[in-house]
Amino acid sequence: MHPTFQHHDHSHCAGDSLARAEALMAERGARLTPVRKRVLEILLEAHKALGAYDVLQRLAAEGYGNQPPVAYRALDFLVEQGLAHRIQRLNAFTACMHAGEAHAPAFLICDRCATVAEAPVAPIRAALEAAAAEMGFAVERVSLEATGLCPACREAA
Amino acid sequence: MHPTFQHHDHSHCAGDSLARAEALMAERGARLTPVRKRVLEILLEAHKALGAYDVLQRLAAEGYGNQPPVAYRALDFLVEQGLAHRIQRLNAFTACMHAGEAHAPAFLICDRCATVAEAPVAPIRAALEAAAAEMGFAVERVSLEATGLCPACREAA
DNA sequence: CTATGTATGTAATATTATAACAGGTCAAGA
DNA sequence: TCTTGACCTGTTATAATATTACATACATAG
């Protein structure tokens, strides 16, 4: 089974990711400011897709600004930097589990518990780009999102 | 080059699709009422993704209801019946070019002109399902959307 | 220290989508 | 024929998501 769906010590993987993010940002000269860092932590802690307003609520509760742009800006920054992904289907955001690894993510979204896993699908992206090229279309960005039931919810059902 | 991106007599392909849609609905005992039919026509005529409110505006101009649910309900019906697709990335809808054919669509969305083409990617879906299955995840629905430049806009740029 | 670019805070508003209910249409069965 | 029930349409109201515009603060290079 994929790690995302296993029971695991969550504070661990969150801590690792955070450390990696800080290293990456330092390397790039990008600023992981307090708001941005906190937003990333929030996403990591949640370990599922959160809406911008969910994030905003938590920020506000901690003394950060409580207007939408505060959340959206931080989230946009994280997405640009590859530290988070936007899940179109859910109008929501999730922390990236492979920051810096240059991956072509596919998302598996559980309809029940809203857990989001990243599946490895580099070959799929290659196939799509080939098909598109044949049609004369130059692909820039791909989003591949599947809904269904994760192992846990599958058992429960 | 793919037909969608070629210059073509548009009223033709729209007419064909409409006829096919009517046949399909008759076969299934589903009701392609005037609003629904008109919405499908609007999508076919536009030949690109339209937002629900774009559709609504045109409906209202023609004497149909002018409140959001009028558009959303018709669009939802068309999507359920496989006569249209929802493009998550754009919060928009487009007529299906292969109604009734049981296809797993991938969408190629031009960043410039917003034209949307359906690319044939059945094998891709199969690959994704296999990868997901290995992780214990049961896929129900997939959306695969790529942005980039269509042939025409590519030349223009 | 001060000019510059970048980040944050806030108010206002735009865009997308749904809930809840009333009335109309139509076909099947009493 | 009349009634019933399913479904479609219309409308009001509101929720949820996202952006624009502008003011303020903050870091840092010159």
mmCIF file of C-alpha atoms in Angstrom, chain B residues 64-120:
data_model
loop_
_atom_site.group_PDB
_atom_site.id
_atom_site.type_symbol
_atom_site.label_atom_id
_atom_site.label_comp_id
_atom_site.label_asym_id
_atom_site.label_seq_id
_atom_site.Cartn_x
_atom_site.Cartn_y
_atom_site.Cartn_z
ATOM 1 C CA TYR B 64 -35.658 31.649 -20.694
ATOM 2 C CA GLY B 65 -35.250 32.022 -16.968
ATOM 3 C CA ASN B 66 -32.414 34.286 -15.935
ATOM 4 C CA GLN B 67 -31.456 32.801 -12.610
ATOM 5 C CA PRO B 68 -28.366 30.625 -12.142
ATOM 6 C CA PRO B 69 -30.172 27.364 -11.445
ATOM 7 C CA VAL B 70 -31.690 27.455 -14.911
ATOM 8 C CA ALA B 71 -28.258 27.231 -16.474
ATOM 9 C CA TYR B 72 -26.721 24.928 -13.890
ATOM 10 C CA ARG B 73 -29.525 22.435 -14.077
ATOM 11 C CA ALA B 74 -29.404 22.183 -17.828
ATOM 12 C CA LEU B 75 -25.617 21.926 -17.782
ATOM 13 C CA ASP B 76 -25.674 19.279 -15.081
ATOM 14 C CA PHE B 77 -28.157 17.293 -17.106
ATOM 15 C CA LEU B 78 -25.991 17.462 -20.206
ATOM 16 C CA VAL B 79 -22.937 16.396 -18.264
ATOM 17 C CA GLU B 80 -24.775 13.490 -16.658
ATOM 18 C CA GLN B 81 -25.933 12.360 -20.058
ATOM 19 C CA GLY B 82 -22.473 12.638 -21.493
ATOM 20 C CA LEU B 83 -23.472 15.364 -23.935
ATOM 21 C CA ALA B 84 -21.167 17.904 -22.337
ATOM 22 C CA HIS B 85 -18.094 17.998 -20.141
ATOM 23 C CA ARG B 86 -17.160 20.180 -17.262
ATOM 24 C CA ILE B 87 -13.693 21.663 -17.475
ATOM 25 C CA GLN B 88 -12.598 22.003 -13.873
ATOM 26 C CA ARG B 89 -9.707 24.259 -14.585
ATOM 27 C CA LEU B 90 -11.900 26.856 -16.193
ATOM 28 C CA ASN B 91 -15.074 26.421 -14.193
ATOM 29 C CA ALA B 92 -16.659 26.015 -17.553
ATOM 30 C CA PHE B 93 -18.494 23.611 -19.804
ATOM 31 C CA THR B 94 -18.027 22.354 -23.321
ATOM 32 C CA ALA B 95 -20.092 20.194 -25.657
ATOM 33 C CA CYS B 96 -18.920 16.636 -25.974
ATOM 34 C CA MET B 97 -17.684 15.780 -29.424
ATOM 35 C CA HIS B 98 -18.133 12.060 -28.985
ATOM 36 C CA ALA B 99 -21.441 11.649 -27.239
ATOM 37 C CA GLY B 100 -22.429 8.069 -26.679
ATOM 38 C CA GLU B 101 -19.037 6.697 -27.527
ATOM 39 C CA ALA B 102 -17.959 5.844 -23.999
ATOM 40 C CA HIS B 103 -14.653 7.592 -24.080
ATOM 41 C CA ALA B 104 -12.225 8.650 -21.358
ATOM 42 C CA PRO B 105 -11.578 12.227 -22.278
ATOM 43 C CA ALA B 106 -8.476 14.304 -21.843
ATOM 44 C CA PHE B 107 -8.820 17.986 -22.538
ATOM 45 C CA LEU B 108 -6.339 20.220 -24.253
ATOM 46 C CA ILE B 109 -7.113 23.785 -23.300
ATOM 47 C CA CYS B 110 -5.536 26.671 -25.164
ATOM 48 C CA ASP B 111 -4.351 29.365 -22.791
ATOM 49 C CA ARG B 112 -4.925 32.010 -25.413
ATOM 50 C CA CYS B 113 -8.135 31.331 -27.248
ATOM 51 C CA ALA B 114 -9.715 28.945 -24.753
ATOM 52 C CA THR B 115 -10.473 26.379 -27.411
ATOM 53 C CA VAL B 116 -10.873 22.948 -25.891
ATOM 54 C CA ALA B 117 -10.098 19.736 -27.735
ATOM 55 C CA GLU B 118 -10.726 16.213 -26.564
ATOM 56 C CA ALA B 119 -7.712 14.008 -26.955
ATOM 57 C CA PRO B 120 -7.946 10.234 -27.193
#
